[in-house]
mmCIF file of C-alpha atoms in Angstrom:
data_model
loop_
_atom_site.group_PDB
_atom_site.id
_atom_site.type_symbol
_atom_site.label_atom_id
_atom_site.label_comp_id
_atom_site.label_asym_id
_atom_site.label_seq_id
_atom_site.Cartn_x
_atom_site.Cartn_y
_atom_site.Cartn_z
ATOM 1 C CA UNK A 1 6.459 9.677 -26.182
ATOM 2 C CA UNK A 2 6.075 6.207 -24.730
ATOM 3 C CA UNK A 3 9.745 5.966 -23.745
ATOM 4 C CA UNK A 4 10.370 8.176 -20.724
ATOM 5 C CA UNK A 5 13.118 8.896 -18.223
ATOM 6 C CA UNK A 6 11.510 9.564 -14.876
ATOM 7 C CA UNK A 7 11.873 9.111 -11.138
ATOM 8 C CA UNK A 8 9.602 6.971 -9.020
ATOM 9 C CA UNK A 9 7.619 9.936 -7.717
ATOM 10 C CA UNK A 10 6.824 11.054 -11.260
ATOM 11 C CA UNK A 11 5.802 7.481 -12.065
ATOM 12 C CA UNK A 12 3.376 7.442 -9.119
ATOM 13 C CA UNK A 13 1.818 10.612 -10.506
ATOM 14 C CA UNK A 14 1.520 8.994 -13.937
ATOM 15 C CA UNK A 15 -0.174 5.986 -12.347
ATOM 16 C CA UNK A 16 -2.602 8.280 -10.519
ATOM 17 C CA UNK A 17 -3.405 10.119 -13.746
ATOM 18 C CA UNK A 18 -4.031 6.842 -15.584
ATOM 19 C CA UNK A 19 -6.250 5.617 -12.721
ATOM 20 C CA UNK A 20 -8.479 8.681 -12.961
ATOM 21 C CA UNK A 21 -7.259 10.635 -9.926
ATOM 22 C CA UNK A 22 -8.705 14.128 -10.087
ATOM 23 C CA UNK A 23 -7.853 15.487 -6.641
ATOM 24 C CA UNK A 24 -4.514 15.704 -4.845
ATOM 25 C CA UNK A 25 -3.634 17.534 -1.660
ATOM 26 C CA UNK A 26 -0.343 17.397 0.197
ATOM 27 C CA UNK A 27 2.239 19.293 2.172
ATOM 28 C CA UNK A 28 5.883 19.573 1.082
ATOM 29 C CA UNK A 29 8.132 16.971 2.667
ATOM 30 C CA UNK A 30 11.315 15.323 1.452
ATOM 31 C CA UNK A 31 11.376 12.875 -0.319
ATOM 32 C CA UNK A 32 7.701 13.004 -1.437
ATOM 33 C CA UNK A 33 7.397 16.597 -2.688
ATOM 34 C CA UNK A 34 7.955 15.825 -6.369
ATOM 35 C CA UNK A 35 4.725 13.827 -6.393
ATOM 36 C CA UNK A 36 2.956 17.092 -5.587
ATOM 37 C CA UNK A 37 4.970 18.858 -8.296
ATOM 38 C CA UNK A 38 3.973 16.273 -10.908
ATOM 39 C CA UNK A 39 0.307 16.306 -9.895
ATOM 40 C CA UNK A 40 0.347 20.092 -10.133
ATOM 41 C CA UNK A 41 1.331 19.689 -13.776
ATOM 42 C CA UNK A 42 -1.127 16.858 -14.487
ATOM 43 C CA UNK A 43 -4.385 17.745 -12.778
ATOM 44 C CA UNK A 44 -5.417 21.291 -13.805
ATOM 45 C CA UNK A 45 -5.374 20.494 -17.563
ATOM 46 C CA UNK A 46 -7.598 17.470 -16.796
ATOM 47 C CA UNK A 47 -10.080 19.600 -14.873
ATOM 48 C CA UNK A 48 -8.740 18.289 -11.577
ATOM 49 C CA UNK A 49 -7.589 19.987 -8.400
ATOM 50 C CA UNK A 50 -4.107 19.991 -6.866
ATOM 51 C CA UNK A 51 -3.510 22.017 -3.741
ATOM 52 C CA UNK A 52 -1.172 22.417 -0.817
ATOM 53 C CA UNK A 53 -2.773 22.263 2.602
ATOM 54 C CA UNK A 54 -1.545 24.364 5.486
ATOM 55 C CA UNK A 55 -0.236 21.150 7.017
ATOM 56 C CA UNK A 56 -0.442 17.373 6.646
ATOM 57 C CA UNK A 57 -3.621 17.053 8.701
ATOM 58 C CA UNK A 58 -5.475 19.553 6.527
ATOM 59 C CA UNK A 59 -4.156 17.927 3.347
ATOM 60 C CA UNK A 60 -5.495 14.454 4.056
ATOM 61 C CA UNK A 61 -8.724 16.030 5.339
ATOM 62 C CA UNK A 62 -9.196 17.780 1.986
ATOM 63 C CA UNK A 63 -8.715 14.401 0.278
ATOM 64 C CA UNK A 64 -11.350 12.731 2.445
ATOM 65 C CA UNK A 65 -13.857 15.476 1.681
ATOM 66 C CA UNK A 66 -13.174 15.246 -2.055
ATOM 67 C CA UNK A 67 -13.529 11.467 -1.942
ATOM 68 C CA UNK A 68 -16.854 11.710 -0.107
ATOM 69 C CA UNK A 69 -17.968 13.991 -2.936
ATOM 70 C CA UNK A 70 -17.078 11.251 -5.437
ATOM 71 C CA UNK A 71 -13.540 12.070 -6.620
ATOM 72 C CA UNK A 72 -10.638 9.652 -6.821
ATOM 73 C CA UNK A 73 -8.110 11.209 -4.471
ATOM 74 C CA UNK A 74 -4.473 10.813 -3.461
ATOM 75 C CA UNK A 75 -2.070 12.345 -0.968
ATOM 76 C CA UNK A 76 1.659 11.813 -0.453
ATOM 77 C CA UNK A 77 4.014 12.277 2.462
ATOM 78 C CA UNK A 78 6.813 10.602 4.410
ATOM 79 C CA UNK A 79 7.018 9.068 7.878
ATOM 80 C CA UNK A 80 6.476 12.266 9.917
ATOM 81 C CA UNK A 81 3.403 13.070 7.817
ATOM 82 C CA UNK A 82 1.990 9.572 8.252
ATOM 83 C CA UNK A 83 2.139 10.206 12.004
ATOM 84 C CA UNK A 84 -0.031 13.291 11.524
ATOM 85 C CA UNK A 85 -2.345 11.468 9.119
ATOM 86 C CA UNK A 86 -3.209 8.824 11.684
ATOM 87 C CA UNK A 87 -6.527 10.222 12.928
ATOM 88 C CA UNK A 88 -7.854 10.782 9.414
ATOM 89 C CA UNK A 89 -6.696 7.313 8.359
ATOM 90 C CA UNK A 90 -8.889 5.922 11.126
ATOM 91 C CA UNK A 91 -11.735 8.147 9.893
ATOM 92 C CA UNK A 92 -11.335 6.750 6.369
ATOM 93 C CA UNK A 93 -11.477 3.188 7.692
ATOM 94 C CA UNK A 94 -14.510 3.800 9.907
ATOM 95 C CA UNK A 95 -16.444 5.735 7.265
ATOM 96 C CA UNK A 96 -15.229 3.559 4.384
ATOM 97 C CA UNK A 97 -13.786 6.407 2.328
ATOM 98 C CA UNK A 98 -11.598 5.479 -0.674
ATOM 99 C CA UNK A 99 -8.166 7.113 -0.614
ATOM 100 C CA UNK A 100 -4.641 6.405 -1.892
ATOM 101 C CA UNK A 101 -1.816 7.408 0.454
ATOM 102 C CA UNK A 102 1.800 7.388 -0.750
ATOM 103 C CA UNK A 103 4.429 7.049 1.970
ATOM 104 C CA UNK A 104 7.868 7.769 0.539
ATOM 105 C CA UNK A 105 9.761 6.326 3.460
ATOM 106 C CA UNK A 106 12.889 7.922 4.842
ATOM 107 C CA UNK A 107 15.157 7.038 7.744
ATOM 108 C CA UNK A 108 13.428 7.605 11.081
ATOM 109 C CA UNK A 109 12.294 7.800 13.763
ATOM 110 C CA UNK A 110 10.836 11.298 13.965
ATOM 111 C CA UNK A 111 12.472 13.820 11.629
ATOM 112 C CA UNK A 112 15.276 11.323 11.068
ATOM 113 C CA UNK A 113 17.287 11.775 7.887
ATOM 114 C CA UNK A 114 15.276 13.465 5.169
ATOM 115 C CA UNK A 115 17.609 12.375 2.366
ATOM 116 C CA UNK A 116 18.209 8.777 3.472
ATOM 117 C CA UNK A 117 15.912 5.896 2.621
ATOM 118 C CA UNK A 118 14.584 3.112 4.832
ATOM 119 C CA UNK A 119 11.627 0.768 5.150
ATOM 120 C CA UNK A 120 10.923 1.627 8.757
ATOM 121 C CA UNK A 121 7.214 2.448 8.389
ATOM 122 C CA UNK A 122 5.833 -0.907 7.278
ATOM 123 C CA UNK A 123 4.446 -1.917 10.671
ATOM 124 C CA UNK A 124 3.187 1.613 11.313
ATOM 125 C CA UNK A 125 1.229 1.616 8.067
ATOM 126 C CA UNK A 126 -0.679 -1.474 9.145
ATOM 127 C CA UNK A 127 -1.177 -0.622 12.809
ATOM 128 C CA UNK A 128 -1.308 3.184 12.702
ATOM 129 C CA UNK A 129 -5.088 3.374 12.973
ATOM 130 C CA UNK A 130 -6.807 3.555 16.332
ATOM 131 C CA UNK A 131 -8.987 0.498 15.811
ATOM 132 C CA UNK A 132 -6.376 -1.960 14.600
ATOM 133 C CA UNK A 133 -8.389 -2.695 11.457
ATOM 134 C CA UNK A 134 -6.619 -4.111 8.379
ATOM 135 C CA UNK A 135 -5.440 -1.890 5.537
ATOM 136 C CA UNK A 136 -3.903 -2.590 2.137
ATOM 137 C CA UNK A 137 -0.222 -1.781 1.607
ATOM 138 C CA UNK A 138 1.564 -2.220 -1.742
ATOM 139 C CA UNK A 139 5.350 -1.924 -2.124
ATOM 140 C CA UNK A 140 6.985 -1.012 -5.472
ATOM 141 C CA UNK A 141 10.502 -2.095 -6.373
ATOM 142 C CA UNK A 142 11.167 0.192 -9.345
ATOM 143 C CA UNK A 143 9.726 2.939 -11.526
ATOM 144 C CA UNK A 144 7.529 0.543 -13.515
ATOM 145 C CA UNK A 145 5.963 -0.727 -10.290
ATOM 146 C CA UNK A 146 5.329 2.862 -9.225
ATOM 147 C CA UNK A 147 2.997 3.242 -12.207
ATOM 148 C CA UNK A 148 1.212 -0.108 -12.166
ATOM 149 C CA UNK A 149 0.868 -0.491 -8.393
ATOM 150 C CA UNK A 150 -0.540 3.024 -8.142
ATOM 151 C CA UNK A 151 -3.275 2.055 -10.604
ATOM 152 C CA UNK A 152 -3.913 -1.096 -8.574
ATOM 153 C CA UNK A 153 -4.021 1.019 -5.398
ATOM 154 C CA UNK A 154 -6.790 3.208 -6.814
ATOM 155 C CA UNK A 155 -8.721 0.155 -7.994
ATOM 156 C CA UNK A 156 -8.482 -1.438 -4.559
ATOM 157 C CA UNK A 157 -9.480 1.768 -2.775
ATOM 158 C CA UNK A 158 -12.548 1.997 -5.006
ATOM 159 C CA UNK A 159 -13.431 -1.690 -4.784
ATOM 160 C CA UNK A 160 -13.161 -1.968 -1.000
ATOM 161 C CA UNK A 161 -13.889 1.648 -0.035
ATOM 162 C CA UNK A 162 -10.805 1.958 2.136
ATOM 163 C CA UNK A 163 -7.457 3.726 2.336
ATOM 164 C CA UNK A 164 -4.683 2.012 0.366
ATOM 165 C CA UNK A 165 -1.009 2.742 0.999
ATOM 166 C CA UNK A 166 1.904 2.727 -1.403
ATOM 167 C CA UNK A 167 5.003 2.006 0.677
ATOM 168 C CA UNK A 168 7.673 3.614 -1.477
ATOM 169 C CA UNK A 169 11.217 4.463 -0.451
ATOM 170 C CA UNK A 170 13.444 7.465 -1.042
ATOM 171 C CA UNK A 171 15.785 5.414 -3.213
ATOM 172 C CA UNK A 172 12.989 4.249 -5.540
ATOM 173 C CA UNK A 173 11.125 7.537 -5.557
ATOM 174 C CA UNK A 174 14.053 9.840 -6.327
ATOM 175 C CA UNK A 175 15.999 7.617 -8.727
ATOM 176 C CA UNK A 176 15.397 8.133 -12.439
ATOM 177 C CA UNK A 177 15.009 5.184 -14.786
ATOM 178 C CA UNK A 178 14.011 4.577 -18.392
ATOM 179 C CA UNK A 179 10.423 3.429 -18.760
ATOM 180 C CA UNK A 180 8.313 2.471 -21.767
ATOM 181 C CA UNK A 181 4.768 3.340 -20.722
ATOM 182 C CA UNK A 182 3.255 1.441 -23.649
ATOM 183 C CA UNK A 183 4.777 -1.847 -22.479
ATOM 184 C CA UNK A 184 3.328 -1.694 -18.975
ATOM 185 C CA UNK A 185 0.524 -4.055 -18.006
ATOM 186 C CA UNK A 186 -2.123 -1.598 -16.823
ATOM 187 C CA UNK A 187 -5.193 -3.159 -15.174
ATOM 188 C CA UNK A 188 -8.708 -2.193 -16.166
ATOM 189 C CA UNK A 189 -9.986 0.665 -14.059
ATOM 190 C CA UNK A 190 -12.441 0.106 -11.213
ATOM 191 C CA UNK A 191 -14.965 2.615 -9.853
ATOM 192 C CA UNK A 192 -16.800 2.353 -6.552
ATOM 193 C CA UNK A 193 -20.227 0.767 -6.942
ATOM 194 C CA UNK A 194 -22.938 3.405 -7.186
ATOM 195 C CA UNK A 195 -26.097 3.169 -5.100
ATOM 196 C CA UNK A 196 -29.270 2.222 -7.003
ATOM 197 C CA UNK A 197 -31.363 5.139 -8.208
ATOM 198 C CA UNK A 198 -34.891 5.897 -7.101
ATOM 199 C CA UNK A 199 -34.760 4.654 -3.513
ATOM 200 C CA UNK A 200 -33.681 5.934 -0.109
ATOM 201 C CA UNK A 201 -29.932 5.651 0.440
ATOM 202 C CA UNK A 202 -28.779 3.599 3.417
ATOM 203 C CA UNK A 203 -25.117 4.630 3.603
ATOM 204 C CA UNK A 204 -23.585 1.569 5.249
ATOM 205 C CA UNK A 205 -25.912 -1.201 4.114
ATOM 206 C CA UNK A 206 -24.469 -4.021 2.026
ATOM 207 C CA UNK A 207 -26.271 -6.154 -0.524
ATOM 208 C CA UNK A 208 -26.389 -9.923 -0.277
ATOM 209 C CA UNK A 209 -23.031 -11.492 -1.115
ATOM 210 C CA UNK A 210 -21.143 -8.213 -0.654
ATOM 211 C CA UNK A 211 -19.135 -6.781 2.217
ATOM 212 C CA UNK A 212 -18.801 -3.265 0.752
ATOM 213 C CA UNK A 213 -21.565 -0.608 0.854
ATOM 214 C CA UNK A 214 -22.763 1.077 -2.324
ATOM 215 C CA UNK A 215 -21.684 4.688 -2.740
ATOM 216 C CA UNK A 216 -23.564 7.947 -3.103
ATOM 217 C CA UNK A 217 -21.630 11.229 -3.069
ATOM 218 C CA UNK A 218 -22.319 13.927 -0.561
ATOM 219 C CA UNK A 219 -24.235 16.653 -2.354
ATOM 220 C CA UNK A 220 -26.234 14.260 -4.519
ATOM 221 C CA UNK A 221 -30.019 14.243 -4.904
ATOM 222 C CA UNK A 222 -30.570 12.174 -1.751
ATOM 223 C CA UNK A 223 -29.536 12.498 1.863
ATOM 224 C CA UNK A 224 -26.082 11.087 2.612
ATOM 225 C CA UNK A 225 -24.940 10.594 6.194
ATOM 226 C CA UNK A 226 -21.274 10.152 7.129
ATOM 227 C CA UNK A 227 -19.785 9.660 10.577
ATOM 228 C CA UNK A 228 -16.566 8.422 12.091
ATOM 229 C CA UNK A 229 -18.337 7.298 15.260
ATOM 230 C CA UNK A 230 -19.626 3.765 15.808
ATOM 231 C CA UNK A 231 -22.724 3.493 13.656
ATOM 232 C CA UNK A 232 -25.289 1.194 12.110
ATOM 233 C CA UNK A 233 -26.346 0.787 8.498
ATOM 234 C CA UNK A 234 -28.236 4.072 8.539
ATOM 235 C CA UNK A 235 -25.204 6.050 9.728
ATOM 236 C CA UNK A 236 -26.695 6.886 13.111
ATOM 237 C CA UNK A 237 -24.601 6.327 16.216
ATOM 238 C CA UNK A 238 -25.156 3.087 18.101
ATOM 239 C CA UNK A 239 -24.002 1.374 21.280
ATOM 240 C CA UNK A 240 -25.611 -1.957 20.423
ATOM 241 C CA UNK A 241 -22.903 -4.646 20.840
ATOM 242 C CA UNK A 242 -24.279 -6.904 18.109
ATOM 243 C CA UNK A 243 -24.305 -4.084 15.558
ATOM 244 C CA UNK A 244 -20.837 -2.927 16.601
ATOM 245 C CA UNK A 245 -19.380 -6.421 16.323
ATOM 246 C CA UNK A 246 -21.020 -7.029 12.944
ATOM 247 C CA UNK A 247 -19.565 -3.823 11.532
ATOM 248 C CA UNK A 248 -16.079 -4.458 12.929
ATOM 249 C CA UNK A 249 -16.047 -7.944 11.456
ATOM 250 C CA UNK A 250 -17.389 -6.806 8.087
ATOM 251 C CA UNK A 251 -14.747 -4.092 7.688
ATOM 252 C CA UNK A 252 -12.091 -6.624 8.582
ATOM 253 C CA UNK A 253 -13.326 -9.445 6.405
ATOM 254 C CA UNK A 254 -13.955 -7.323 3.304
ATOM 255 C CA UNK A 255 -10.168 -6.997 3.032
ATOM 256 C CA UNK A 256 -8.783 -10.136 4.680
ATOM 257 C CA UNK A 257 -11.061 -12.491 2.764
ATOM 258 C CA UNK A 258 -9.941 -11.047 -0.584
ATOM 259 C CA UNK A 259 -6.159 -10.804 -0.116
ATOM 260 C CA UNK A 260 -5.478 -13.541 -2.667
ATOM 261 C CA UNK A 261 -7.110 -11.301 -5.292
ATOM 262 C CA UNK A 262 -4.458 -8.613 -4.847
ATOM 263 C CA UNK A 263 -1.361 -10.596 -3.920
ATOM 264 C CA UNK A 264 1.286 -9.082 -6.207
ATOM 265 C CA UNK A 265 4.790 -10.542 -6.321
ATOM 266 C CA UNK A 266 7.821 -11.461 -8.414
ATOM 267 C CA UNK A 267 9.983 -14.536 -8.048
ATOM 268 C CA UNK A 268 13.133 -16.243 -9.246
ATOM 269 C CA UNK A 269 12.557 -19.918 -8.481
ATOM 270 C CA UNK A 270 15.242 -22.601 -8.348
ATOM 271 C CA UNK A 271 14.545 -26.350 -8.534
ATOM 272 C CA UNK A 272 15.124 -28.159 -5.241
ATOM 273 C CA UNK A 273 16.154 -24.936 -3.486
ATOM 274 C CA UNK A 274 16.574 -25.391 0.264
ATOM 275 C CA UNK A 275 16.994 -21.635 0.819
ATOM 276 C CA UNK A 276 14.343 -19.025 0.050
ATOM 277 C CA UNK A 277 15.118 -15.306 0.157
ATOM 278 C CA UNK A 278 12.111 -13.045 0.842
ATOM 279 C CA UNK A 279 12.293 -9.291 0.381
ATOM 280 C CA UNK A 280 10.406 -6.214 -0.860
ATOM 281 C CA UNK A 281 10.922 -2.643 -1.980
ATOM 282 C CA UNK A 282 14.261 -1.349 -3.222
ATOM 283 C CA UNK A 283 16.124 -4.244 -1.550
ATOM 284 C CA UNK A 284 14.586 -6.539 -4.175
ATOM 285 C CA UNK A 285 16.993 -5.095 -6.723
ATOM 286 C CA UNK A 286 20.064 -6.151 -4.759
ATOM 287 C CA UNK A 287 18.395 -9.480 -4.007
ATOM 288 C CA UNK A 288 17.873 -10.238 -7.705
ATOM 289 C CA UNK A 289 21.552 -9.615 -8.421
ATOM 290 C CA UNK A 290 22.707 -11.787 -5.522
ATOM 291 C CA UNK A 291 20.372 -14.684 -6.315
ATOM 292 C CA UNK A 292 21.184 -14.616 -10.034
ATOM 293 C CA UNK A 293 24.893 -14.808 -9.227
ATOM 294 C CA UNK A 294 24.446 -17.699 -6.818
ATOM 295 C CA UNK A 295 22.218 -19.606 -9.214
ATOM 296 C CA UNK A 296 24.803 -19.132 -11.988
ATOM 297 C CA UNK A 297 27.385 -20.658 -9.646
ATOM 298 C CA UNK A 298 25.159 -23.674 -9.099
ATOM 299 C CA UNK A 299 23.757 -22.763 -5.693
ATOM 300 C CA UNK A 300 19.989 -23.512 -5.554
ATOM 301 C CA UNK A 301 18.550 -20.363 -3.943
ATOM 302 C CA UNK A 302 15.046 -19.041 -4.682
ATOM 303 C CA UNK A 303 13.794 -15.458 -4.425
ATOM 304 C CA UNK A 304 10.320 -14.170 -3.533
ATOM 305 C CA UNK A 305 9.679 -10.424 -3.894
ATOM 306 C CA UNK A 306 6.539 -9.308 -2.089
ATOM 307 C CA UNK A 307 4.646 -6.367 -3.560
ATOM 308 C CA UNK A 308 1.611 -6.839 -1.316
ATOM 309 C CA UNK A 309 2.757 -6.364 2.285
ATOM 310 C CA UNK A 310 -0.573 -6.004 4.081
ATOM 311 C CA UNK A 311 -2.671 -7.947 4.598
ATOM 312 C CA UNK A 312 0.129 -10.504 4.775
ATOM 313 C CA UNK A 313 -0.182 -12.847 1.747
ATOM 314 C CA UNK A 314 0.108 -15.936 3.906
ATOM 315 C CA UNK A 315 -1.065 -18.424 1.277
ATOM 316 C CA UNK A 316 1.602 -17.214 -1.168
ATOM 317 C CA UNK A 317 4.374 -17.331 1.433
ATOM 318 C CA UNK A 318 3.428 -20.846 2.537
ATOM 319 C CA UNK A 319 3.281 -22.046 -1.058
ATOM 320 C CA UNK A 320 6.608 -20.553 -2.124
ATOM 321 C CA UNK A 321 8.420 -21.692 1.032
ATOM 322 C CA UNK A 322 7.424 -25.337 0.612
ATOM 323 C CA UNK A 323 10.545 -27.471 0.536
ATOM 324 C CA UNK A 324 12.769 -24.705 1.887
ATOM 325 C CA UNK A 325 14.595 -25.608 5.072
ATOM 326 C CA UNK A 326 15.892 -22.077 5.466
ATOM 327 C CA UNK A 327 14.206 -18.711 4.859
ATOM 328 C CA UNK A 328 16.176 -15.453 4.787
ATOM 329 C CA UNK A 329 14.417 -12.084 5.067
ATOM 330 C CA UNK A 330 16.116 -8.932 3.748
ATOM 331 C CA UNK A 331 14.688 -5.484 4.531
ATOM 332 C CA UNK A 332 15.905 -1.943 5.229
ATOM 333 C CA UNK A 333 14.974 -1.843 8.911
ATOM 334 C CA UNK A 334 15.656 -3.791 12.097
ATOM 335 C CA UNK A 335 13.319 -6.660 11.241
ATOM 336 C CA UNK A 336 9.719 -5.457 10.957
ATOM 337 C CA UNK A 337 8.434 -7.865 8.304
ATOM 338 C CA UNK A 338 10.738 -10.560 9.627
ATOM 339 C CA UNK A 339 8.232 -11.129 12.432
ATOM 340 C CA UNK A 340 5.500 -12.034 9.951
ATOM 341 C CA UNK A 341 7.733 -14.542 8.179
ATOM 342 C CA UNK A 342 8.777 -16.076 11.492
ATOM 343 C CA UNK A 343 5.125 -16.480 12.384
ATOM 344 C CA UNK A 344 4.258 -18.166 9.089
ATOM 345 C CA UNK A 345 7.443 -20.240 8.735
ATOM 346 C CA UNK A 346 7.698 -21.160 12.403
ATOM 347 C CA UNK A 347 8.731 -24.750 11.617
ATOM 348 C CA UNK A 348 11.985 -23.855 9.877
ATOM 349 C CA UNK A 349 15.105 -21.739 10.195
ATOM 350 C CA UNK A 350 14.414 -18.045 9.575
ATOM 351 C CA UNK A 351 17.336 -15.604 9.301
ATOM 352 C CA UNK A 352 17.589 -11.863 8.813
ATOM 353 C CA UNK A 353 19.777 -9.484 6.863
ATOM 354 C CA UNK A 354 18.984 -5.825 7.328
ATOM 355 C CA UNK A 355 20.205 -2.388 8.181
ATOM 356 C CA UNK A 356 18.767 0.932 9.284
ATOM 357 C CA UNK A 357 21.637 3.364 8.867
ATOM 358 C CA UNK A 358 20.768 5.143 5.637
ATOM 359 C CA UNK A 359 22.689 2.727 3.433
ATOM 360 C CA UNK A 360 21.247 0.300 0.923
ATOM 361 C CA UNK A 361 21.674 -3.429 1.476
ATOM 362 C CA UNK A 362 24.199 -4.522 -1.136
ATOM 363 C CA UNK A 363 24.116 -7.641 -3.300
ATOM 364 C CA UNK A 364 27.416 -8.673 -1.740
ATOM 365 C CA UNK A 365 25.933 -8.539 1.758
ATOM 366 C CA UNK A 366 22.932 -10.638 0.726
ATOM 367 C CA UNK A 367 25.165 -13.103 -1.113
ATOM 368 C CA UNK A 368 27.369 -13.440 1.955
ATOM 369 C CA UNK A 369 24.423 -14.348 4.181
ATOM 370 C CA UNK A 370 22.938 -16.766 1.647
ATOM 371 C CA UNK A 371 26.268 -18.503 1.098
ATOM 372 C CA UNK A 372 27.022 -19.098 4.766
ATOM 373 C CA UNK A 373 23.825 -20.721 5.948
#
């Protein structure tokens, strides 16, 4: 049936199935485990593979191997698992291996509170690789987003040959909602560009006008070389500074130069609004309620809900903040994305409403801050 009642984790699994994911590996961790459960139901009937690794490190390693063999792959964990994933995330960036990683965030640091939500990983997702290279991070606000953004995540991983994160949250992922799958706007599917047939494969060469290498799976009819060490186009190790710099810049620019193509957002604009509220994730739901109430009372407040967190959609933020004298950032942490907004909107008043105690930010709290600027 098209009309379903499902939690966010199930919706992520549906999105992965729609996107063509045929390999999932993970390790049980609250609040991400039900993604594994759903994939275990989905994948075997489709001829896919779903398995539990002996730990988080093995699980993401299995996914990288399956991706190098040509499969669309996904793993899911929470903050402690992301910590363990870090080395393999760097490997995926260096070797340009497509992979979708779901981080169902819970209150940290460390083991933290397994059954309490937070958005405390958003900086870690961007800067958790050893080279400081950019990654793509998408943030759903509800069950519908969990489906559509997961499909987008797979498309982006395939298009740019990189890891793509879904920054979910315990409250989104373990809350059930009604969803009509037939009414969702599902993007066309994207597959990584295959290397031309009949010629030697140069694993990290790019064609003119492209920043992304063509793909040939390991185990194909031609030699494929993969390495996580500094390398040239042929995959052999190099210490040549010019080659190293060219590769660092290409991996950076292939994502940064295209951010406008995958800047996803929602908004509730207000004519002549002098206050703009910016938020993401589950807090967007409270923000919508607060802004709708204030607008109904005649207070001109606008809302911008970011669904692309990294790379920072600077052009969007600058455009939507034009005319606003005051920008308020709401997030379930101590101000991690606030720093990006302060950097972009440095010529105006930027305020913060947030918490990191296991409680959701309420509409009343947001309304209070917006009304007393």
